Amino acid sequence: MFALVLLSLVPVARADYLVVDRRVSVKRGPSAAAEPARRVQPGQILALAASDLTDNYFQVAFPPGQISWIYKGFVTRHAGEPPADSALPVGTLKVHILNIGQGDAILIVCPDGDHQLLIDTGDTRYPGATQSFKNALTELQAQDDVIEIAVASHPHSDHIGNMEWLLRQYTVGLYVDNGQTYDSATYRHVEKALTDRGVRRERVEASLPSIDFCPLEDVSAIILKPAGFGTLSDPNDRSVIVRVDHGEDSFLFVGDAELEEEEQLLHDAATRARLDCDFLKVGHHASDTSSGQAFLDAVTPDIAAFSAGLPGISTNAGYMHPRRSTIERLLKYVHTLPGPPRRLQTYDAKAKLWTSTEIAGALYGTPLDGELVFESTGNGILPPPVR
Ligand SMILES: [Zn+2]
């Protein structure tokens, strides 16, 4: 009883909190000139890391696990603990693998929602592909919002099929391709659109473009360019390889790279060291000429996803993607994150027929799951809901 009375006399320390008033960035230091760390939204609650102001800046415990600073005029200080139901909203980095049939089209959006990296634009030949791409992109991206960087992994039409439309419809901050010229009407139309629209352009063969599309400190994107890049004859093996990191999460996008380019990546020590990733966008629509054992051993993906057409439809009647042997190889890596068991139609090249392969693990494909959205918290990748 005595102890209880004493306790009630001791004043309780009150931890104040801040509510954000406008859409601004928290900074890496207490000054307007400091680097932005993370965008915050009106109504967002920030925990104070220190009670006193420093040069008119509050010190806040945000993003989670870090300290940053926000100008006093952008927030309102409230006394006491933040309300119990005020979970801090934290943006996720989103990787959208669009469902466009045979081809690739991938939109990566930073946690603020302000910066985009687009890799490839799908095909025009596969039924419905062009409309699917345009619908999906316009839903995700307002037409007056700049796409910071568009990458053409290589000049095949199932990757640059709708690039001309993109360049004419949107403002693209930087266009990156592999540097290879290509003899096709699709390629020439892209070149004309780049010139007409005056788009800044860099070629990976000639340089190593910076594709760091978002200023957030915990988001980065690089091109992996091994020594010898651009020397192989097959355009697939000149695919631009992109690595995206968000906090602890890492993503690898390899276009249509086949075994020869995988070899190049493995042979270059500096490049090889950067292959290990949590997520792999499977090369060449899960063909059996990609995703070799040695390459997968270096990447060790926990999650893998591919884009491909349906069995027997249009161009995939000839390509016959995905291949059973490749899917079985990938499953050995992604089984640690089990998903609900599903069955995927795969082409067995030895038996020369389509077969049904059981998928139990974090392997996803557009023919099975439709559009795929992976959300990265910076401390783990949330897989898409499966049908
Ligand atoms: Zn392709």
mmCIF file of C-alpha atoms and ligand atoms in Angstrom:
data_model
loop_
_atom_site.group_PDB
_atom_site.id
_atom_site.type_symbol
_atom_site.label_atom_id
_atom_site.label_comp_id
_atom_site.label_asym_id
_atom_site.label_seq_id
_atom_site.Cartn_x
_atom_site.Cartn_y
_atom_site.Cartn_z
ATOM 1 C CA MET A 1 0.000 0.000 0.000
ATOM 2 C CA PHE A 2 2.784 2.384 0.978
ATOM 3 C CA ALA A 3 4.674 1.734 -2.251
ATOM 4 C CA LEU A 4 1.562 2.401 -4.350
ATOM 5 C CA VAL A 5 1.000 5.789 -2.757
ATOM 6 C CA LEU A 6 4.603 6.766 -3.345
ATOM 7 C CA LEU A 7 4.393 5.766 -7.006
ATOM 8 C CA SER A 8 1.306 7.887 -7.561
ATOM 9 C CA LEU A 9 3.177 10.943 -6.292
ATOM 10 C CA VAL A 10 6.028 10.617 -8.805
ATOM 11 C CA PRO A 11 5.203 12.728 -11.875
ATOM 12 C CA VAL A 12 4.840 10.546 -14.997
ATOM 13 C CA ALA A 13 7.175 11.530 -17.835
ATOM 14 C CA ARG A 14 5.030 12.360 -20.864
ATOM 15 C CA ALA A 15 6.384 11.464 -24.281
ATOM 16 C CA ASP A 16 5.018 14.004 -26.729
ATOM 17 C CA TYR A 17 4.403 13.226 -30.372
ATOM 18 C CA LEU A 18 4.042 15.130 -33.655
ATOM 19 C CA VAL A 19 1.299 15.135 -36.272
ATOM 20 C CA VAL A 20 2.440 16.047 -39.783
ATOM 21 C CA ASP A 21 0.580 19.023 -41.307
ATOM 22 C CA ARG A 22 1.736 18.867 -44.906
ATOM 23 C CA ARG A 23 3.351 16.594 -47.456
ATOM 24 C CA VAL A 24 7.086 17.088 -46.909
ATOM 25 C CA SER A 25 10.238 15.068 -46.394
ATOM 26 C CA VAL A 26 11.953 14.312 -43.139
ATOM 27 C CA LYS A 27 15.634 15.213 -43.428
ATOM 28 C CA ARG A 28 18.902 13.527 -42.594
ATOM 29 C CA GLY A 29 19.908 16.561 -40.543
ATOM 30 C CA PRO A 30 18.396 19.679 -38.914
ATOM 31 C CA SER A 31 18.541 21.982 -41.944
ATOM 32 C CA ALA A 32 16.622 22.708 -45.144
ATOM 33 C CA ALA A 33 19.715 21.789 -47.146
ATOM 34 C CA ALA A 34 19.997 18.317 -45.600
ATOM 35 C CA GLU A 35 19.236 15.233 -47.700
ATOM 36 C CA PRO A 36 15.614 14.063 -47.668
ATOM 37 C CA ALA A 37 15.214 10.738 -45.856
ATOM 38 C CA ARG A 38 11.569 9.820 -46.374
ATOM 39 C CA ARG A 39 8.346 11.513 -47.464
ATOM 40 C CA VAL A 40 5.651 11.945 -44.814
ATOM 41 C CA GLN A 41 1.928 12.537 -45.302
ATOM 42 C CA PRO A 42 -0.511 14.927 -43.600
ATOM 43 C CA GLY A 43 -1.968 13.258 -40.501
ATOM 44 C CA GLN A 44 0.997 10.949 -40.109
ATOM 45 C CA ILE A 45 2.177 10.577 -36.521
ATOM 46 C CA LEU A 46 5.876 10.822 -35.706
ATOM 47 C CA ALA A 47 7.424 9.827 -32.370
ATOM 48 C CA LEU A 48 9.776 12.466 -30.956
ATOM 49 C CA ALA A 49 13.338 11.269 -30.430
ATOM 50 C CA ALA A 50 14.331 14.331 -28.370
ATOM 51 C CA SER A 51 12.223 16.820 -26.482
ATOM 52 C CA ASP A 52 14.071 19.976 -27.531
ATOM 53 C CA LEU A 53 14.315 21.652 -30.929
ATOM 54 C CA THR A 54 17.610 21.877 -32.802
ATOM 55 C CA ASP A 55 17.734 24.921 -35.095
ATOM 56 C CA ASN A 56 13.920 24.840 -35.354
ATOM 57 C CA TYR A 57 13.924 21.152 -36.289
ATOM 58 C CA PHE A 58 12.376 18.297 -34.330
ATOM 59 C CA GLN A 59 14.328 15.063 -34.057
ATOM 60 C CA VAL A 60 12.008 12.123 -34.868
ATOM 61 C CA ALA A 61 12.259 8.338 -34.733
ATOM 62 C CA PHE A 62 11.396 7.754 -38.387
ATOM 63 C CA PRO A 63 11.781 5.840 -40.698
ATOM 64 C CA PRO A 64 11.607 2.890 -38.267
ATOM 65 C CA GLY A 65 14.953 2.267 -36.645
ATOM 66 C CA GLN A 66 16.388 5.602 -37.820
ATOM 67 C CA ILE A 67 16.535 9.190 -36.654
ATOM 68 C CA SER A 68 15.641 12.078 -38.916
ATOM 69 C CA TRP A 69 14.575 15.718 -38.657
ATOM 70 C CA ILE A 70 11.504 17.740 -39.539
ATOM 71 C CA TYR A 71 10.966 21.519 -39.554
ATOM 72 C CA LYS A 72 8.762 22.721 -36.679
ATOM 73 C CA GLY A 73 6.440 24.602 -39.063
ATOM 74 C CA PHE A 74 5.383 21.375 -40.799
ATOM 75 C CA VAL A 75 4.060 19.610 -37.698
ATOM 76 C CA THR A 76 1.863 20.131 -34.634
ATOM 77 C CA ARG A 77 3.167 18.945 -31.280
ATOM 78 C CA HIS A 78 0.748 17.064 -29.033
ATOM 79 C CA ALA A 79 1.286 16.239 -25.376
ATOM 80 C CA GLY A 80 1.389 12.677 -24.164
ATOM 81 C CA GLU A 81 1.658 9.294 -25.861
ATOM 82 C CA PRO A 82 0.314 8.959 -29.422
ATOM 83 C CA PRO A 83 -3.119 7.300 -29.605
ATOM 84 C CA ALA A 84 -2.853 3.502 -29.392
ATOM 85 C CA ASP A 85 -4.415 2.899 -32.817
ATOM 86 C CA SER A 86 -2.001 5.230 -34.625
ATOM 87 C CA ALA A 87 0.269 2.722 -36.323
ATOM 88 C CA LEU A 88 2.868 4.695 -38.256
ATOM 89 C CA PRO A 89 2.013 4.477 -41.921
ATOM 90 C CA VAL A 90 5.144 3.365 -43.732
ATOM 91 C CA GLY A 91 5.198 3.350 -47.532
ATOM 92 C CA THR A 92 6.238 0.192 -49.319
ATOM 93 C CA LEU A 93 8.268 -0.049 -52.483
ATOM 94 C CA LYS A 94 6.056 -1.771 -55.048
ATOM 95 C CA VAL A 95 7.124 -3.986 -57.931
ATOM 96 C CA HIS A 96 4.298 -4.477 -60.429
ATOM 97 C CA ILE A 97 4.836 -7.251 -62.964
ATOM 98 C CA LEU A 98 2.109 -6.408 -65.433
ATOM 99 C CA ASN A 99 0.019 -9.171 -66.941
ATOM 100 C CA ILE A 100 0.632 -8.556 -70.634
ATOM 101 C CA GLY A 101 0.928 -12.105 -72.004
ATOM 102 C CA GLN A 102 4.172 -13.065 -73.748
ATOM 103 C CA GLY A 103 6.662 -10.284 -72.937
ATOM 104 C CA ASP A 104 7.892 -8.238 -69.983
ATOM 105 C CA ALA A 105 6.587 -4.987 -68.474
ATOM 106 C CA ILE A 106 7.565 -4.075 -64.913
ATOM 107 C CA LEU A 107 6.806 -0.872 -63.004
ATOM 108 C CA ILE A 108 8.705 -0.175 -59.800
ATOM 109 C CA VAL A 109 7.314 2.577 -57.556
ATOM 110 C CA CYS A 110 9.243 4.015 -54.597
ATOM 111 C CA PRO A 111 7.745 4.093 -51.061
ATOM 112 C CA ASP A 112 6.696 7.739 -51.439
ATOM 113 C CA GLY A 113 4.818 6.933 -54.642
ATOM 114 C CA ASP A 114 6.702 9.796 -56.296
ATOM 115 C CA HIS A 115 9.388 8.039 -58.345
ATOM 116 C CA GLN A 116 9.133 5.285 -60.908
ATOM 117 C CA LEU A 117 11.467 2.944 -62.718
ATOM 118 C CA LEU A 118 9.885 1.134 -65.654
ATOM 119 C CA ILE A 119 11.549 -1.893 -67.192
ATOM 120 C CA ASP A 120 10.151 -2.864 -70.629
ATOM 121 C CA THR A 121 6.738 -2.275 -72.142
ATOM 122 C CA GLY A 122 5.479 -5.662 -73.375
ATOM 123 C CA ASP A 123 4.545 -6.766 -76.871
ATOM 124 C CA THR A 124 2.096 -5.632 -79.548
ATOM 125 C CA ARG A 125 1.605 -9.037 -81.229
ATOM 126 C CA TYR A 126 0.211 -11.092 -78.353
ATOM 127 C CA PRO A 127 -3.611 -10.781 -78.217
ATOM 128 C CA GLY A 128 -4.691 -7.989 -75.874
ATOM 129 C CA ALA A 129 -1.107 -7.213 -74.800
ATOM 130 C CA THR A 130 -1.054 -3.579 -75.921
ATOM 131 C CA GLN A 131 -4.405 -2.767 -74.329
ATOM 132 C CA SER A 132 -3.469 -4.602 -71.127
ATOM 133 C CA PHE A 133 -0.223 -2.652 -70.872
ATOM 134 C CA LYS A 134 -1.834 0.732 -71.530
ATOM 135 C CA ASN A 135 -4.709 0.058 -69.115
ATOM 136 C CA ALA A 136 -2.449 -1.194 -66.330
ATOM 137 C CA LEU A 137 0.064 1.630 -66.695
ATOM 138 C CA THR A 138 -2.466 4.450 -66.896
ATOM 139 C CA GLU A 139 -4.165 3.072 -63.802
ATOM 140 C CA LEU A 140 -0.884 3.107 -61.874
ATOM 141 C CA GLN A 141 0.652 6.264 -63.317
ATOM 142 C CA ALA A 142 -1.003 9.628 -63.999
ATOM 143 C CA GLN A 143 -0.106 10.890 -67.471
ATOM 144 C CA ASP A 144 1.224 14.195 -66.121
ATOM 145 C CA ASP A 145 3.523 12.412 -63.655
ATOM 146 C CA VAL A 146 7.104 11.965 -64.850
ATOM 147 C CA ILE A 147 8.467 8.435 -65.139
ATOM 148 C CA GLU A 148 11.980 9.039 -63.823
ATOM 149 C CA ILE A 149 13.642 6.216 -65.748
ATOM 150 C CA ALA A 150 12.532 3.809 -68.475
ATOM 151 C CA VAL A 151 14.822 0.872 -69.230
ATOM 152 C CA ALA A 152 14.588 -1.152 -72.427
ATOM 153 C CA SER A 153 16.265 -4.406 -71.419
ATOM 154 C CA HIS A 154 16.967 -5.273 -75.083
ATOM 155 C CA PRO A 155 15.397 -4.356 -78.435
ATOM 156 C CA HIS A 156 13.163 -7.406 -78.986
ATOM 157 C CA SER A 157 9.564 -6.428 -79.653
ATOM 158 C CA ASP A 158 8.158 -8.323 -76.651
ATOM 159 C CA HIS A 159 10.111 -5.849 -74.484
ATOM 160 C CA ILE A 160 9.910 -2.557 -76.417
ATOM 161 C CA GLY A 161 6.547 -3.269 -78.089
ATOM 162 C CA ASN A 162 4.743 -0.301 -76.514
ATOM 163 C CA MET A 163 7.800 1.868 -75.828
ATOM 164 C CA GLU A 164 6.948 4.347 -78.589
ATOM 165 C CA TRP A 165 3.496 4.874 -77.060
ATOM 166 C CA LEU A 166 5.084 5.294 -73.627
ATOM 167 C CA LEU A 167 7.585 7.896 -74.839
ATOM 168 C CA ARG A 168 4.891 9.897 -76.612
ATOM 169 C CA GLN A 169 2.317 9.604 -73.827
ATOM 170 C CA TYR A 170 4.517 10.213 -70.777
ATOM 171 C CA THR A 171 7.479 12.372 -69.875
ATOM 172 C CA VAL A 172 10.431 10.053 -69.335
ATOM 173 C CA GLY A 173 13.359 11.560 -67.414
ATOM 174 C CA LEU A 174 15.963 9.137 -68.735
ATOM 175 C CA TYR A 175 15.803 6.344 -71.291
ATOM 176 C CA VAL A 176 18.337 3.558 -70.904
ATOM 177 C CA ASP A 177 18.937 0.792 -73.421
ATOM 178 C CA ASN A 178 21.665 -1.749 -74.061
ATOM 179 C CA GLY A 179 23.205 0.297 -76.874
ATOM 180 C CA GLN A 180 22.426 -2.197 -79.605
ATOM 181 C CA THR A 181 20.818 -0.976 -82.832
ATOM 182 C CA TYR A 182 18.197 -3.345 -84.188
ATOM 183 C CA ASP A 183 16.587 -3.844 -87.561
ATOM 184 C CA SER A 184 12.867 -3.669 -86.887
ATOM 185 C CA ALA A 185 10.049 -1.178 -87.425
ATOM 186 C CA THR A 186 9.326 -1.254 -83.676
ATOM 187 C CA TYR A 187 12.920 -0.248 -82.880
ATOM 188 C CA ARG A 188 12.916 2.526 -85.489
ATOM 189 C CA HIS A 189 9.659 3.936 -84.102
ATOM 190 C CA VAL A 190 11.178 4.035 -80.619
ATOM 191 C CA GLU A 191 14.255 5.854 -81.970
ATOM 192 C CA LYS A 192 12.041 8.409 -83.713
ATOM 193 C CA ALA A 193 9.976 8.980 -80.561
ATOM 194 C CA LEU A 194 13.166 9.500 -78.519
ATOM 195 C CA THR A 195 14.340 12.136 -81.003
ATOM 196 C CA ASP A 196 10.943 13.811 -81.438
ATOM 197 C CA ARG A 197 10.418 14.094 -77.685
ATOM 198 C CA GLY A 198 14.049 15.050 -76.937
ATOM 199 C CA VAL A 199 14.372 12.328 -74.286
ATOM 200 C CA ARG A 200 17.682 12.109 -72.416
ATOM 201 C CA ARG A 201 19.175 8.769 -73.324
ATOM 202 C CA GLU A 202 22.078 6.584 -72.211
ATOM 203 C CA ARG A 203 23.387 3.372 -73.693
ATOM 204 C CA VAL A 204 24.766 0.736 -71.354
ATOM 205 C CA GLU A 205 27.264 -0.498 -73.950
ATOM 206 C CA ALA A 206 28.970 2.922 -73.973
ATOM 207 C CA SER A 207 28.548 3.974 -70.346
ATOM 208 C CA LEU A 208 27.217 2.914 -66.987
ATOM 209 C CA PRO A 209 24.119 5.069 -66.503
ATOM 210 C CA SER A 210 22.986 5.969 -62.996
ATOM 211 C CA ILE A 211 19.436 4.691 -62.556
ATOM 212 C CA ASP A 212 19.030 5.735 -58.915
ATOM 213 C CA PHE A 213 15.436 6.775 -59.608
ATOM 214 C CA CYS A 214 14.469 7.813 -56.069
ATOM 215 C CA PRO A 215 16.341 10.153 -53.658
ATOM 216 C CA LEU A 216 15.308 8.190 -50.558
ATOM 217 C CA GLU A 217 18.357 7.001 -48.698
ATOM 218 C CA ASP A 218 17.089 3.442 -48.308
ATOM 219 C CA VAL A 219 16.158 3.018 -51.998
ATOM 220 C CA SER A 220 18.792 2.435 -54.662
ATOM 221 C CA ALA A 221 18.937 1.022 -58.162
ATOM 222 C CA ILE A 222 22.000 0.060 -60.195
ATOM 223 C CA ILE A 223 22.840 -1.615 -63.471
ATOM 224 C CA LEU A 224 25.045 -4.689 -63.221
ATOM 225 C CA LYS A 225 27.434 -4.469 -66.133
ATOM 226 C CA PRO A 226 30.049 -7.214 -66.287
ATOM 227 C CA ALA A 227 33.300 -6.829 -68.206
ATOM 228 C CA GLY A 228 32.473 -7.925 -71.738
ATOM 229 C CA PHE A 229 28.932 -6.579 -71.669
ATOM 230 C CA GLY A 230 27.625 -6.184 -75.198
ATOM 231 C CA THR A 231 30.075 -8.611 -76.814
ATOM 232 C CA LEU A 232 27.629 -11.506 -77.188
ATOM 233 C CA SER A 233 25.695 -11.739 -80.434
ATOM 234 C CA ASP A 234 22.229 -12.677 -79.186
ATOM 235 C CA PRO A 235 20.218 -9.584 -78.115
ATOM 236 C CA ASN A 236 18.873 -11.618 -75.177
ATOM 237 C CA ASP A 237 22.436 -11.914 -73.878
ATOM 238 C CA ARG A 238 22.819 -8.153 -74.004
ATOM 239 C CA SER A 239 19.942 -7.627 -71.593
ATOM 240 C CA VAL A 240 20.342 -4.700 -69.199
ATOM 241 C CA ILE A 241 20.535 -6.188 -65.687
ATOM 242 C CA VAL A 242 18.939 -4.077 -62.951
ATOM 243 C CA ARG A 243 19.297 -4.456 -59.187
ATOM 244 C CA VAL A 244 16.967 -2.555 -56.830
ATOM 245 C CA ASP A 245 17.527 -2.361 -53.080
ATOM 246 C CA HIS A 246 15.086 -1.091 -50.475
ATOM 247 C CA GLY A 247 16.414 -1.349 -46.948
ATOM 248 C CA GLU A 248 17.161 -5.020 -46.385
ATOM 249 C CA ASP A 249 15.198 -6.140 -49.473
ATOM 250 C CA SER A 250 16.828 -6.724 -52.869
ATOM 251 C CA PHE A 251 15.420 -7.356 -56.341
ATOM 252 C CA LEU A 252 17.139 -8.549 -59.518
ATOM 253 C CA PHE A 253 15.690 -8.000 -63.006
ATOM 254 C CA VAL A 254 17.522 -9.831 -65.771
ATOM 255 C CA GLY A 255 15.466 -9.215 -68.920
ATOM 256 C CA ASP A 256 15.904 -12.154 -71.290
ATOM 257 C CA ALA A 257 19.495 -12.973 -70.244
ATOM 258 C CA GLU A 258 20.409 -16.537 -71.186
ATOM 259 C CA LEU A 259 23.155 -18.839 -69.965
ATOM 260 C CA GLU A 260 25.919 -16.939 -71.814
ATOM 261 C CA GLU A 261 25.134 -13.617 -70.135
ATOM 262 C CA GLU A 262 24.661 -15.394 -66.798
ATOM 263 C CA GLU A 263 28.211 -16.746 -67.302
ATOM 264 C CA GLN A 264 29.481 -13.202 -67.944
ATOM 265 C CA LEU A 265 27.821 -11.962 -64.779
ATOM 266 C CA LEU A 266 29.323 -14.820 -62.761
ATOM 267 C CA HIS A 267 32.823 -14.375 -64.179
ATOM 268 C CA ASP A 268 33.091 -10.724 -63.244
ATOM 269 C CA ALA A 269 33.958 -10.739 -59.531
ATOM 270 C CA ALA A 270 32.483 -7.303 -58.770
ATOM 271 C CA THR A 271 29.255 -8.152 -60.553
ATOM 272 C CA ARG A 272 29.017 -11.622 -59.073
ATOM 273 C CA ALA A 273 29.219 -10.137 -55.576
ATOM 274 C CA ARG A 274 26.052 -8.164 -56.265
ATOM 275 C CA LEU A 275 23.943 -10.998 -57.659
ATOM 276 C CA ASP A 276 22.720 -12.339 -54.320
ATOM 277 C CA CYS A 277 19.123 -11.073 -54.054
ATOM 278 C CA ASP A 278 15.879 -11.874 -52.274
ATOM 279 C CA PHE A 279 13.788 -11.598 -55.424
ATOM 280 C CA LEU A 280 14.515 -12.706 -58.988
ATOM 281 C CA LYS A 281 12.560 -11.653 -62.046
ATOM 282 C CA VAL A 282 13.209 -14.899 -63.874
ATOM 283 C CA GLY A 283 15.145 -14.535 -67.127
ATOM 284 C CA HIS A 284 13.596 -15.018 -70.580
ATOM 285 C CA HIS A 285 10.056 -15.946 -69.499
ATOM 286 C CA ALA A 286 11.320 -19.059 -67.638
ATOM 287 C CA SER A 287 12.869 -20.542 -70.774
ATOM 288 C CA ASP A 288 15.247 -23.497 -70.324
ATOM 289 C CA THR A 289 18.080 -21.466 -71.882
ATOM 290 C CA SER A 290 18.130 -19.246 -68.765
ATOM 291 C CA SER A 291 18.259 -19.652 -64.961
ATOM 292 C CA GLY A 292 21.230 -22.034 -64.956
ATOM 293 C CA GLN A 293 22.209 -23.806 -61.770
ATOM 294 C CA ALA A 294 25.386 -21.757 -61.225
ATOM 295 C CA PHE A 295 23.496 -18.511 -61.697
ATOM 296 C CA LEU A 296 20.723 -19.495 -59.279
ATOM 297 C CA ASP A 297 23.376 -20.577 -56.768
ATOM 298 C CA ALA A 298 24.756 -17.027 -56.868
ATOM 299 C CA VAL A 299 21.377 -15.267 -56.731
ATOM 300 C CA THR A 300 19.755 -17.679 -54.213
ATOM 301 C CA PRO A 301 16.308 -16.128 -54.644
ATOM 302 C CA ASP A 302 13.702 -16.562 -51.911
ATOM 303 C CA ILE A 303 11.012 -15.316 -54.267
ATOM 304 C CA ALA A 304 10.908 -15.718 -58.046
ATOM 305 C CA ALA A 305 8.445 -14.386 -60.592
ATOM 306 C CA PHE A 306 8.168 -14.685 -64.356
ATOM 307 C CA SER A 307 6.070 -13.184 -67.109
ATOM 308 C CA ALA A 308 4.970 -15.428 -69.995
ATOM 309 C CA GLY A 309 2.107 -16.104 -72.394
ATOM 310 C CA LEU A 310 -0.441 -18.896 -72.134
ATOM 311 C CA PRO A 311 0.151 -22.374 -73.646
ATOM 312 C CA GLY A 312 -0.475 -22.441 -77.385
ATOM 313 C CA ILE A 313 -1.417 -18.755 -77.654
ATOM 314 C CA SER A 314 0.098 -16.511 -80.337
ATOM 315 C CA THR A 315 3.896 -16.216 -80.122
ATOM 316 C CA ASN A 316 4.012 -18.551 -77.115
ATOM 317 C CA ALA A 317 2.769 -21.396 -79.347
ATOM 318 C CA GLY A 318 6.339 -21.396 -80.669
ATOM 319 C CA TYR A 319 8.293 -20.301 -77.571
ATOM 320 C CA MET A 320 6.516 -22.684 -75.179
ATOM 321 C CA HIS A 321 7.324 -20.809 -71.962
ATOM 322 C CA PRO A 322 7.641 -21.606 -69.080
ATOM 323 C CA ARG A 323 9.762 -24.737 -69.330
ATOM 324 C CA ARG A 324 9.234 -27.511 -66.824
ATOM 325 C CA SER A 325 12.969 -28.061 -66.132
ATOM 326 C CA THR A 326 13.439 -24.365 -65.285
ATOM 327 C CA ILE A 327 10.426 -24.242 -63.001
ATOM 328 C CA GLU A 328 11.654 -27.351 -61.174
ATOM 329 C CA ARG A 329 15.115 -25.771 -60.778
ATOM 330 C CA LEU A 330 13.622 -22.551 -59.377
ATOM 331 C CA LEU A 331 11.392 -24.408 -56.927
ATOM 332 C CA LYS A 332 14.473 -25.703 -55.109
ATOM 333 C CA TYR A 333 15.253 -22.109 -54.040
ATOM 334 C CA VAL A 334 11.861 -20.630 -53.300
ATOM 335 C CA HIS A 335 10.375 -23.487 -51.266
ATOM 336 C CA THR A 336 11.391 -21.862 -47.965
ATOM 337 C CA LEU A 337 8.549 -19.373 -48.318
ATOM 338 C CA PRO A 338 5.638 -21.690 -48.862
ATOM 339 C CA GLY A 339 2.587 -20.487 -50.745
ATOM 340 C CA PRO A 340 -0.630 -22.387 -51.235
ATOM 341 C CA PRO A 341 -0.107 -25.332 -53.594
ATOM 342 C CA ARG A 342 -1.109 -24.542 -57.158
ATOM 343 C CA ARG A 343 -0.648 -26.211 -60.511
ATOM 344 C CA LEU A 344 1.159 -24.475 -63.380
ATOM 345 C CA GLN A 345 1.136 -25.550 -67.041
ATOM 346 C CA THR A 346 4.791 -26.045 -68.043
ATOM 347 C CA TYR A 347 6.317 -27.305 -71.272
ATOM 348 C CA ASP A 348 8.353 -30.486 -70.909
ATOM 349 C CA ALA A 349 10.932 -30.181 -73.693
ATOM 350 C CA LYS A 350 12.087 -33.799 -73.358
ATOM 351 C CA ALA A 351 8.618 -35.327 -73.604
ATOM 352 C CA LYS A 352 7.606 -32.535 -76.035
ATOM 353 C CA LEU A 353 4.316 -31.828 -74.326
ATOM 354 C CA TRP A 354 2.626 -29.470 -71.869
ATOM 355 C CA THR A 355 2.444 -30.872 -68.368
ATOM 356 C CA SER A 356 1.078 -29.736 -65.040
ATOM 357 C CA THR A 357 3.672 -28.924 -62.368
ATOM 358 C CA GLU A 358 2.789 -28.433 -58.712
ATOM 359 C CA ILE A 359 3.956 -25.078 -57.339
ATOM 360 C CA ALA A 360 4.363 -24.964 -53.569
ATOM 361 C CA GLY A 361 6.566 -22.026 -52.685
ATOM 362 C CA ALA A 362 7.208 -18.404 -53.510
ATOM 363 C CA LEU A 363 7.208 -18.838 -57.293
ATOM 364 C CA TYR A 364 4.756 -16.682 -59.201
ATOM 365 C CA GLY A 365 3.925 -16.273 -62.874
ATOM 366 C CA THR A 366 1.566 -14.082 -64.855
ATOM 367 C CA PRO A 367 -0.037 -17.095 -66.667
ATOM 368 C CA LEU A 368 -1.021 -18.497 -63.267
ATOM 369 C CA ASP A 369 -1.492 -15.444 -61.048
ATOM 370 C CA GLY A 370 -2.232 -12.535 -63.411
ATOM 371 C CA GLU A 371 -0.681 -9.161 -62.520
ATOM 372 C CA LEU A 372 1.834 -9.572 -59.713
ATOM 373 C CA VAL A 373 2.507 -6.910 -57.083
ATOM 374 C CA PHE A 374 5.307 -7.409 -54.599
ATOM 375 C CA GLU A 375 5.522 -4.963 -51.715
ATOM 376 C CA SER A 376 8.812 -4.351 -49.957
ATOM 377 C CA THR A 377 8.705 -2.903 -46.453
ATOM 378 C CA GLY A 378 12.495 -2.576 -46.419
ATOM 379 C CA ASN A 379 12.525 -5.447 -43.979
ATOM 380 C CA GLY A 380 10.762 -8.159 -45.965
ATOM 381 C CA ILE A 381 8.884 -8.640 -49.232
ATOM 382 C CA LEU A 382 5.157 -9.280 -49.055
ATOM 383 C CA PRO A 383 4.112 -11.739 -51.761
ATOM 384 C CA PRO A 384 0.996 -11.059 -53.839
ATOM 385 C CA PRO A 385 -2.278 -12.734 -52.947
ATOM 386 C CA VAL A 386 -2.733 -15.812 -55.127
ATOM 387 C CA ARG A 387 -5.962 -16.819 -56.813
HETATM 388 ZN ZN ZN B 1 11.265 -11.648 -74.073
#
